[in-house]
C-alpha positions as semicolon CSV with decimal commas, in nm:
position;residue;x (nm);y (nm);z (nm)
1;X;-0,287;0,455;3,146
2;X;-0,583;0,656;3,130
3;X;-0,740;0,771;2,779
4;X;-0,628;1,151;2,666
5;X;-0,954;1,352;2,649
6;X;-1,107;1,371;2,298
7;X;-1,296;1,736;2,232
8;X;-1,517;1,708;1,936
9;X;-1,642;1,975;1,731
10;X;-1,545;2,346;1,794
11;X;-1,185;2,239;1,831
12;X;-0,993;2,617;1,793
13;X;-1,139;2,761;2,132
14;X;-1,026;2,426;2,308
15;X;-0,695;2,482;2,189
16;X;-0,665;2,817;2,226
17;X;-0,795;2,787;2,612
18;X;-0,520;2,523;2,661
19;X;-0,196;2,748;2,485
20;X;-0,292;3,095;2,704
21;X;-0,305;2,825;3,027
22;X;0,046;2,706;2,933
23;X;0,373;2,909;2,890
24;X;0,521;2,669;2,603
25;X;0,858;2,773;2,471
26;X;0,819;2,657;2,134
27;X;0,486;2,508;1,898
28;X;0,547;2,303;1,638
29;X;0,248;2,206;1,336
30;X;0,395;1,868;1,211
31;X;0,184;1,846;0,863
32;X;0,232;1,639;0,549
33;X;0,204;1,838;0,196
34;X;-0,201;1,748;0,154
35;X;-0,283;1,874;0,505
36;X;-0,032;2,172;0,484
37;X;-0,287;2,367;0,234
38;X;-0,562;2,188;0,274
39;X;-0,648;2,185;0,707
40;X;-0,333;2,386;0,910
41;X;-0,492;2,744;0,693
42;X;-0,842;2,651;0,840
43;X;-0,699;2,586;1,205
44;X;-0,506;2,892;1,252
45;X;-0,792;3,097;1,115
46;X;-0,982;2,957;1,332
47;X;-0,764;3,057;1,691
48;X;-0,829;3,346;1,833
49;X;-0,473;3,442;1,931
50;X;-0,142;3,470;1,728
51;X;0,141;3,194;1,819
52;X;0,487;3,162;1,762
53;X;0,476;2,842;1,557
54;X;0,711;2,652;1,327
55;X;0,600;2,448;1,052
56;X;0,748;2,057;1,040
57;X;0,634;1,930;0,673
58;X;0,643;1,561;0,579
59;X;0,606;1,384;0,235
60;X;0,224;1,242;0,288
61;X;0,205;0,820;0,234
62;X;0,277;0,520;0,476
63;X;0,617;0,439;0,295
64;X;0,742;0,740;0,442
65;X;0,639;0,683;0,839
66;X;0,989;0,520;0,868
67;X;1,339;0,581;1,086
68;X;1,480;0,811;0,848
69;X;1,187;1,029;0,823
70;X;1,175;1,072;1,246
71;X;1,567;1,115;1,195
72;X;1,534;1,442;1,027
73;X;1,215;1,556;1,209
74;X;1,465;1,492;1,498
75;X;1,736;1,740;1,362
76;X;1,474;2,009;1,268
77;X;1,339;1,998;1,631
78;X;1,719;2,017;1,752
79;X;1,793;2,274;1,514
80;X;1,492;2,528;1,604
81;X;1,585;2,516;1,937
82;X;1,320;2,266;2,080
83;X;1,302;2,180;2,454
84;X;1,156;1,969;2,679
85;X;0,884;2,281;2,763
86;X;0,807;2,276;2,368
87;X;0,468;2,129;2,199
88;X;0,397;1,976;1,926
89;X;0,070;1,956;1,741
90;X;0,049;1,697;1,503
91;X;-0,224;1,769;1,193
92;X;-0,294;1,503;0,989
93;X;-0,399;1,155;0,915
94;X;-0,274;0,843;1,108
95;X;0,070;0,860;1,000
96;X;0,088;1,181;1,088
97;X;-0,028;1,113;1,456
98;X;0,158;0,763;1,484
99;X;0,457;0,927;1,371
100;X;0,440;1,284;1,511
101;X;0,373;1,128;1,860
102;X;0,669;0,833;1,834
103;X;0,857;1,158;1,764
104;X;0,788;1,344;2,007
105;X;0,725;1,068;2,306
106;X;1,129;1,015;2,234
107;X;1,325;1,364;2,198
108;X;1,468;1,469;2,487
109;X;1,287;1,171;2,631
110;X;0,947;1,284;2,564
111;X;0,784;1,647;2,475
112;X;0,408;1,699;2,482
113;X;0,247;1,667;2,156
114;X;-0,169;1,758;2,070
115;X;-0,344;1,507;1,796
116;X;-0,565;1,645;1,568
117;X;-0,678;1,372;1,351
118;X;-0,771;1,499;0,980
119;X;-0,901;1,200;0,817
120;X;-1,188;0,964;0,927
121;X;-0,966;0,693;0,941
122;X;-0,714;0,883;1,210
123;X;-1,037;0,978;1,390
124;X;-1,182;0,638;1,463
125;X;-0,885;0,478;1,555
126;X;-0,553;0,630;1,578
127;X;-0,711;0,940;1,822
128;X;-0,770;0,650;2,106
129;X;-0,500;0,422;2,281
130;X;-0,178;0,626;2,245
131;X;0,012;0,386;2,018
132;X;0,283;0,557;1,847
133;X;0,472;0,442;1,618
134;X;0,717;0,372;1,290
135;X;0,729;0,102;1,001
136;X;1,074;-0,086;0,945
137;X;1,209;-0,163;0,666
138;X;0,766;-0,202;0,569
139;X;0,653;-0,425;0,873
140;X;0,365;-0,203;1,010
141;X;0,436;-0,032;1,330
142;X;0,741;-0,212;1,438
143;X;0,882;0,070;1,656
144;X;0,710;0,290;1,867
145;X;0,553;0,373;2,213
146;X;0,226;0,406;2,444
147;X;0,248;0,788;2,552
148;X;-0,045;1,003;2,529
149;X;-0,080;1,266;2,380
150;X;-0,227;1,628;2,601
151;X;-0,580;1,575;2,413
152;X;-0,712;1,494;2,095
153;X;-0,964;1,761;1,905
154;X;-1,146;1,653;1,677
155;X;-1,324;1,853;1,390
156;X;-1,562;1,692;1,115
157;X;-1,547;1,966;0,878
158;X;-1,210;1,808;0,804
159;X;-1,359;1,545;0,655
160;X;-1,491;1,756;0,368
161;X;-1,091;1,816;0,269
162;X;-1,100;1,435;0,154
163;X;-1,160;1,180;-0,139
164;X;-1,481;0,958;-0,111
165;X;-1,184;0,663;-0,132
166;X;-1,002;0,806;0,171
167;X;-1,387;0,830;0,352
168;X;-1,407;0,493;0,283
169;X;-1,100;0,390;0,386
170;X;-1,172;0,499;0,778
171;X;-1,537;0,329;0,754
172;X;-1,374;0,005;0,701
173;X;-1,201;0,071;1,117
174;X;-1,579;0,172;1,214
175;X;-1,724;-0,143;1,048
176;X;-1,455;-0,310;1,259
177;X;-1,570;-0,165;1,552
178;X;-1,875;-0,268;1,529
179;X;-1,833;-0,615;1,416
180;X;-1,617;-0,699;1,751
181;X;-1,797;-0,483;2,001
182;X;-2,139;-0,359;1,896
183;X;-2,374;-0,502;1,620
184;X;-2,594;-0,229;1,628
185;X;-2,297;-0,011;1,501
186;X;-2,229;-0,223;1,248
187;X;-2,580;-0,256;1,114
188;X;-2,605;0,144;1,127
189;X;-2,293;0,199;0,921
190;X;-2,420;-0,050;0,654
191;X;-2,745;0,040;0,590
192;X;-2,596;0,429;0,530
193;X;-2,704;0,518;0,185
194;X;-2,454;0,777;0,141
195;X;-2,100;0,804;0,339
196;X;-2,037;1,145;0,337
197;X;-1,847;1,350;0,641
198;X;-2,228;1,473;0,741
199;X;-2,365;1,106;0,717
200;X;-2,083;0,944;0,939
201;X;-2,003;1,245;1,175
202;X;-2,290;1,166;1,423
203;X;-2,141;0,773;1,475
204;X;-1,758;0,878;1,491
205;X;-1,779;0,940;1,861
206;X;-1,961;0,592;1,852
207;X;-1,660;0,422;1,739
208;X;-1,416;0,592;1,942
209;X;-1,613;0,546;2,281
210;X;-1,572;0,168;2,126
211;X;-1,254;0,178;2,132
212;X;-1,216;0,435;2,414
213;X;-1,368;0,088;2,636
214;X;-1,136;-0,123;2,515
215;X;-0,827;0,046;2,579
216;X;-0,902;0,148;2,896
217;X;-0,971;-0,224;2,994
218;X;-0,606;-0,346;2,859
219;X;-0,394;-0,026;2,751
220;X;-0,063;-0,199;2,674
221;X;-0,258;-0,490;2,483
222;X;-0,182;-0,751;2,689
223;X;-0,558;-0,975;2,653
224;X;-0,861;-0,784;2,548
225;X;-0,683;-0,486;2,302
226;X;-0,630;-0,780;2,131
227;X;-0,934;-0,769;1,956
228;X;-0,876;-0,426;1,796
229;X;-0,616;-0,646;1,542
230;X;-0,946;-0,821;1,382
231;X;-0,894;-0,786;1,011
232;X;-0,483;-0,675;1,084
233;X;-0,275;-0,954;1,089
234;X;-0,363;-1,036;0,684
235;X;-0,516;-0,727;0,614
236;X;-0,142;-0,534;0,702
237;X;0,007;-0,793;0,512
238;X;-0,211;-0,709;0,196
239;X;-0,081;-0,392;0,262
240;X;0,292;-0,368;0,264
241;X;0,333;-0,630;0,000
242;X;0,067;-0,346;-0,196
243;X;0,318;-0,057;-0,083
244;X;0,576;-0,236;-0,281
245;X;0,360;-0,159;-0,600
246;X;0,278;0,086;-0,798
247;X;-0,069;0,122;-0,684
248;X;-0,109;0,109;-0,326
249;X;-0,429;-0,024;-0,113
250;X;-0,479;0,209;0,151
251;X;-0,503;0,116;0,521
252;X;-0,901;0,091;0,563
253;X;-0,898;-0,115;0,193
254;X;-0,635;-0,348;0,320
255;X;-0,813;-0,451;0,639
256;X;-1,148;-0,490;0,457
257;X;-0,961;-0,782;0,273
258;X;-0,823;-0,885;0,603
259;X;-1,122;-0,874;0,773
260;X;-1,294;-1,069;0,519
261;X;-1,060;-1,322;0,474
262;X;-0,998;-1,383;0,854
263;X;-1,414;-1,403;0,870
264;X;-1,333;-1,699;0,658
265;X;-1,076;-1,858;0,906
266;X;-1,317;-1,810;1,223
267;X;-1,536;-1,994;1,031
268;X;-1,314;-2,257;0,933
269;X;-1,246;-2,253;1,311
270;X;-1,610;-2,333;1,419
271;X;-1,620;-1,960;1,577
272;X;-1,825;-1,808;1,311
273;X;-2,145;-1,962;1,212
274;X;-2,159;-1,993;0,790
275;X;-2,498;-1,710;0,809
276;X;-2,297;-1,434;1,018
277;X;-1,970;-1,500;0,788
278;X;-2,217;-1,430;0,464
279;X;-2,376;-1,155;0,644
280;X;-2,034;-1,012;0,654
281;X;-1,896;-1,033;0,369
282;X;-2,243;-0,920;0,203
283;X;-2,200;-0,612;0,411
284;X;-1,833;-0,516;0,305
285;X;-1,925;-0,612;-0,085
286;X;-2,221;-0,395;-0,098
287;X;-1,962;-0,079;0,017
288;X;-1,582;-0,196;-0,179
289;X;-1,491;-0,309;-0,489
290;X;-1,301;-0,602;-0,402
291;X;-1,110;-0,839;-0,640
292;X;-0,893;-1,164;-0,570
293;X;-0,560;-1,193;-0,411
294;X;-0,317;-1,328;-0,651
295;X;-0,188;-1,648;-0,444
296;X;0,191;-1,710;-0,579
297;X;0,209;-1,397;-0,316
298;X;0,104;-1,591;-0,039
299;X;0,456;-1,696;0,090
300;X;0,525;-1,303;0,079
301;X;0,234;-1,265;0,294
302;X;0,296;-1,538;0,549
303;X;0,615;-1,385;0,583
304;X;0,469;-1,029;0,646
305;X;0,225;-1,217;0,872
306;X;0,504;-1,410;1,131
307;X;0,605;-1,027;1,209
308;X;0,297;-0,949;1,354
309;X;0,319;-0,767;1,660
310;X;0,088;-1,041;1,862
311;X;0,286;-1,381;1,737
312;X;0,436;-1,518;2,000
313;X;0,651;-1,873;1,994
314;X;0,675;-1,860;1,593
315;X;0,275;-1,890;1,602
316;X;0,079;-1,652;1,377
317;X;-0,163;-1,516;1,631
318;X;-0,558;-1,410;1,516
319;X;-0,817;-1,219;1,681
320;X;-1,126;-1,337;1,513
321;X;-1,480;-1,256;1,545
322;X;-1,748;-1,514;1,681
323;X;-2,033;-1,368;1,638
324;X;-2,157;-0,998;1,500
325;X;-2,055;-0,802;1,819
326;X;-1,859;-1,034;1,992
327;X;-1,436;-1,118;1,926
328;X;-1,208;-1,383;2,049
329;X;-0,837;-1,336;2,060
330;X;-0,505;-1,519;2,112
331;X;-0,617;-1,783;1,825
332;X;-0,306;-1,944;1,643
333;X;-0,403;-2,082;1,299
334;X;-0,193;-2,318;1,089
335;X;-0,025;-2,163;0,721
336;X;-0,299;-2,456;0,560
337;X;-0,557;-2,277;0,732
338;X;-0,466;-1,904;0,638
339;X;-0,420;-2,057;0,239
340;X;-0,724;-2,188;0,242
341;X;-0,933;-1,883;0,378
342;X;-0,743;-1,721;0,115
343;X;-0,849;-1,984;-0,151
344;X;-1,241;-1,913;0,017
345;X;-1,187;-1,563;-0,054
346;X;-1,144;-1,580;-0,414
347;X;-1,358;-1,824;-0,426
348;X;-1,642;-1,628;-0,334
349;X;-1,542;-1,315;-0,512
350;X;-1,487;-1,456;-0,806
């Protein structure tokens, strides 16, 4: 499956090149409330030509990329008429474009959809690979599909629509990419004194050609994609046990926990040597506030963990990093050994 093309920059004349070179019957803007009045107003202003267009609105937040929500995004489409010669354009963050494209990969069996990724987060990681997808019942991306999308545009001045925490939440997948493919991108990205969307806009096409490499190599995760889930299989634990709270972690904050922690287990593994593991967590401490997991959890979480997406035979299933730059995957580690990189954790941030 080869990689949709990713246009970065001036996105409005790309996609105004590719709607007069195709006679859809129907356009549809999936949004959620946030990117409604804060991005779709600065696309259309920017095309050049009028469309027909309907407006799909979502309520914005992970607890709503669910069955129920695609259910009734399902009826709208059937309701306005939609075909299999319609398009939708999904504008948003990752839950926009994991669930706009699960939507539209299944009506009808599949109608083309356009990604255009609003938040860093959606930019660095949920533009490549084609994963689609829904939560169930709050385990992360249980349902979904590999369908590309028609392209992916990409437009930093997006980026000045959002919260420094929401900026800091995508870092945390561009720190990732660095740490298990390219030190040189990870040692950039820390040494940043400021993360604004000017600061991080010349290494976003950094992290997606990272990723671009990866998927391309194993596009239905089968061996190397693997290694994309460093950080994942605790850190999206930390995070649907936090959805269940008042006060949420967000994605990136989650998996900076996760990726912490697992830096713990590789090293409890005799992957990670004890100076790279500090080097690590130095980095990631120096850019989050991060505070202790509270432990009588951990059952909750080992139970969020054994429906990870790469178990296999009851085994929880790691991809850890052994070295800065380099990943290993397909590493099963024992419920003693998660607990205690867990207990190392809040060791060292207390």
């Amino acid at each position: 499956m080869k990689s949709a093309p990713i246009h970065f920059g001036t996105i409005a004349l790309i996609l105004d090149q590719y709607l007069k070179e195709n006679s859809f019957t129907s356009i549809f803007f999936l949004v959620d409330e946030n990117t409604h009045v804060h991005c779709l107003p600065i696309l259309l202003a920017d095309l050049d030509n009028l469309y027909a267009y309907e407006i799909l609105e979502v309520d914005t937040g992970e607890q709503n990329k669910n069955i129920e929500t695609v259910e009734n995004l399902w009826l709208a489409l059937a309701d306005l008429g939609a075909d299999r010669h319609s398009l939708v354009i999904n504008v948003g963050g990752g839950v926009i474009t994991d669930m706009g494209g699960f939507m539209a990969s299944t009506f009808k069996r599949g109608i083309k959809f356009i990604n255009i990724p609003t938040t860093l987060l959606s930019q660095v990681d949920a533009s490549v690979g084609g994963k689609n997808g829904i939560d169930l019942h709050g385990m992360k991306n249980m349902v979904g599909t590999f369908t590309e999308p028609e392209m992916v545009l990409i437009d930093p001045k997006f980026l000045k629509t959002l919260e420094q925490r929401q900026i800091k939440s995508g870092l945390a997948e561009m720190l990732k990419h660095g740490l298990i493919h390219d030190r040189d991108h990870w040692d950039n990205l820390v040494q940043l004194l400021s993360h604004n969307a000017d600061d991080l806009a010349p290494f976003i096409m950094d992290s997606i050609e990272i990723k671009r490499q990866v998927v391309e190599q194993d596009p239905y995760e089968k061996g190397l994609r693997k290694i994309l889930n460093f950080g994942h299989t605790i850190g999206h634990a930390i995070e649907s046990e936090s959805l269940e709270t008042e006060f949420p972690l967000l994605h990136g904050e989650a998996i900076v926990i996760g990726m912490i922690i697992e830096a713990f287990l590789a090293e409890s593994k005799g992957l990670l040597n004890a100076e790279e593991r500090f080097e690590i967590c130095d980095g990631f401490a120096s850019l989050y506030a991060l505070s202790t997991i509270d432990l009588t959890l951990f059952p909750h979480l080992i139970e969020w963990m054994s429906h990870d997406k790469k178990n296999k035979n009851n085994a929880i299933n790691f991809s850890l990093v052994n070295k800065i730059g380099e990943c290993t995957y397909n590493v099963i580690c024992t419920e003693n050994e998660i607990r205690l990189a867990f207990e190392s954790y809040n060791n060292w941030v207390a």
